[in-house]
Short mmCIF file of C-alpha atoms in Angstrom, two decimals:
data_model
loop_
_atom_site.label_atom_id
_atom_site.label_comp_id
_atom_site.label_asym_id
_atom_site.label_seq_id
_atom_site.Cartn_x
_atom_site.Cartn_y
_atom_site.Cartn_z
CA MET A 11 28.91 26.85 -27.05
CA GLY A 12 25.11 26.43 -27.38
CA PHE A 13 25.20 22.87 -26.01
CA ILE A 14 27.03 23.92 -22.83
CA LYS A 15 24.64 26.83 -22.30
CA GLU A 16 21.64 24.54 -22.78
CA PHE A 17 23.05 22.00 -20.34
CA LYS A 18 23.73 24.74 -17.77
CA GLU A 19 20.13 25.96 -18.03
CA PHE A 20 18.88 22.38 -17.60
CA ALA A 21 21.15 21.67 -14.62
CA MET A 22 20.15 24.87 -12.83
CA LYS A 23 16.40 24.33 -13.09
CA GLY A 24 14.69 23.87 -9.74
CA ASN A 25 13.49 20.34 -10.46
CA VAL A 26 16.99 19.03 -11.17
CA LEU A 27 18.40 20.63 -8.04
CA ASP A 28 15.51 19.29 -5.94
CA MET A 29 16.10 15.83 -7.37
CA ALA A 30 19.82 16.03 -6.55
CA VAL A 31 19.06 16.99 -2.96
CA GLY A 32 16.55 14.13 -2.78
CA VAL A 33 19.13 11.62 -4.02
CA ILE A 34 21.68 12.79 -1.44
CA ILE A 35 19.17 12.67 1.41
CA GLY A 36 17.91 9.31 0.14
CA GLY A 37 21.43 7.88 0.27
CA ALA A 38 21.87 9.04 3.84
CA PHE A 39 18.41 7.73 4.75
CA GLY A 40 19.31 4.38 3.19
CA LYS A 41 22.34 4.12 5.46
CA ILE A 42 20.21 4.87 8.51
CA VAL A 43 17.66 2.23 7.54
CA SER A 44 20.40 -0.32 6.81
CA SER A 45 21.88 0.32 10.24
CA LEU A 46 18.44 0.00 11.84
CA VAL A 47 17.88 -3.34 10.14
CA ASP A 48 21.42 -4.71 10.57
CA ASP A 49 22.08 -3.51 14.11
CA VAL A 50 18.64 -3.43 15.74
CA LEU A 51 15.93 -5.42 13.99
CA MET A 52 17.77 -8.46 12.69
CA PRO A 53 19.51 -9.22 16.02
CA LEU A 54 16.07 -9.09 17.68
CA VAL A 55 14.63 -11.38 15.00
CA GLY A 56 17.65 -13.67 15.46
CA LYS A 57 17.08 -13.76 19.20
CA ILE A 58 13.39 -14.59 18.72
CA THR A 59 14.24 -17.35 16.23
CA GLY A 60 16.79 -18.98 18.52
CA GLY A 61 20.02 -17.11 17.78
CA ILE A 62 19.95 -17.34 13.97
CA ASP A 63 22.24 -14.82 12.26
CA PHE A 64 20.47 -14.04 9.01
CA THR A 65 23.58 -12.62 7.36
CA LYS A 66 25.23 -16.03 7.52
CA LEU A 67 22.32 -18.04 6.13
CA SER A 68 23.40 -19.59 2.85
CA LEU A 69 23.08 -22.68 0.74
CA THR A 70 26.22 -24.24 -0.77
CA LEU A 71 25.81 -25.70 -4.24
CA GLY A 72 28.51 -28.09 -5.34
CA GLU A 73 31.75 -29.13 -3.70
CA GLY A 74 35.34 -27.95 -3.67
CA ASP A 75 36.63 -24.91 -5.55
CA ASN A 76 33.66 -24.90 -7.94
CA ALA A 77 31.09 -24.59 -5.15
CA ALA A 78 28.66 -21.68 -5.29
CA THR A 79 26.79 -20.24 -2.35
CA LEU A 80 23.34 -18.72 -2.34
CA ASN A 81 23.33 -16.10 0.40
CA TYR A 82 19.59 -16.00 1.01
CA GLY A 83 20.08 -14.54 4.48
CA MET A 84 21.48 -11.34 2.97
CA PHE A 85 18.55 -11.33 0.57
CA ILE A 86 16.11 -11.52 3.50
CA GLN A 87 17.93 -8.64 5.18
CA ASN A 88 17.79 -6.53 2.01
CA VAL A 89 14.07 -7.25 1.63
CA VAL A 90 13.53 -5.99 5.19
CA ASP A 91 15.58 -2.86 4.31
CA PHE A 92 13.42 -2.28 1.26
CA LEU A 93 10.16 -2.74 3.14
CA ILE A 94 11.17 -0.23 5.81
CA VAL A 95 12.24 2.36 3.21
CA ALA A 96 9.06 1.79 1.19
CA PHE A 97 6.93 2.16 4.34
CA CYS A 98 8.67 5.42 5.29
CA ILE A 99 8.19 6.81 1.78
CA PHE A 100 4.53 5.77 1.90
CA LEU A 101 4.04 7.61 5.19
CA MET A 102 5.83 10.70 3.88
CA LEU A 103 3.77 10.80 0.66
CA LYS A 104 0.57 10.26 2.64
CA ALA A 105 1.42 13.28 4.83
CA ILE A 106 2.30 15.41 1.79
CA ASN A 107 -0.95 14.46 0.03
CA LYS A 108 -2.95 15.30 3.16
CA PHE A 109 -1.22 18.69 3.36
CA ASN A 110 -1.85 19.37 -0.35
CA LYS A 111 -5.51 18.36 0.00
CA LYS A 112 -5.99 20.88 2.82
CA LYS A 113 -4.23 23.50 0.73
CA GLU A 114 -6.57 22.87 -2.23
CA GLU A 115 -9.65 23.14 -0.02
CA GLU A 116 -8.78 26.68 1.05
CA PRO A 117 -10.65 29.17 -1.15
CA ALA A 118 -8.46 31.34 -3.29
CA ALA A 119 -8.61 35.06 -2.59
CA ALA A 120 -10.36 37.12 -5.23
CA PRO A 121 -7.86 38.95 -7.41
CA GLU A 122 -7.73 42.70 -7.07
CA PRO A 123 -9.43 44.52 -9.96
CA THR A 124 -7.18 46.01 -12.62
CA ASN A 125 -7.00 49.73 -13.27
CA GLU A 126 -9.27 49.32 -16.30
CA GLU A 127 -11.87 47.48 -14.21
CA LYS A 128 -11.75 50.22 -11.56
CA LEU A 129 -12.22 52.90 -14.23
CA LEU A 130 -15.12 51.01 -15.80
CA THR A 131 -16.74 50.61 -12.38
CA GLU A 132 -16.46 54.36 -11.78
CA ILE A 133 -18.00 55.09 -15.20
CA ARG A 134 -20.86 52.66 -14.51
CA ASP A 135 -21.54 54.27 -11.13
CA LEU A 136 -21.55 57.77 -12.70
CA LEU A 137 -23.98 56.61 -15.40
CA LYS A 138 -26.31 55.14 -12.75
CA LYS A 139 -26.46 58.50 -10.96
CA LYS A 140 -27.70 60.32 -14.09
#
């Protein structure tokens, strides 16, 4: 029973839950970026390049049933997907770092003295008066 309890404690830690949320949002974000590239950017690039459909770009190696195709057009499209996702992550991390830098620059408030410190201060003040 110790293993299950240990796993439950691990799974319920904040970092694991945050990571799970990040993976789910990342998957949805990946679909949005793929749609942006497939449905918006690549048709524009195809129009600029004279009507080339990048998804259909391939190189056939061999002949007949043993022929293999290298789908380099899909590779180009996936590279564009990756670059957009990487750029968005870069911008997001840059904004987070800027926010954290401002947060670090703010001076921390002085902690309130403990009861012992208050008592010692009162004793010191009484001794000064004598």
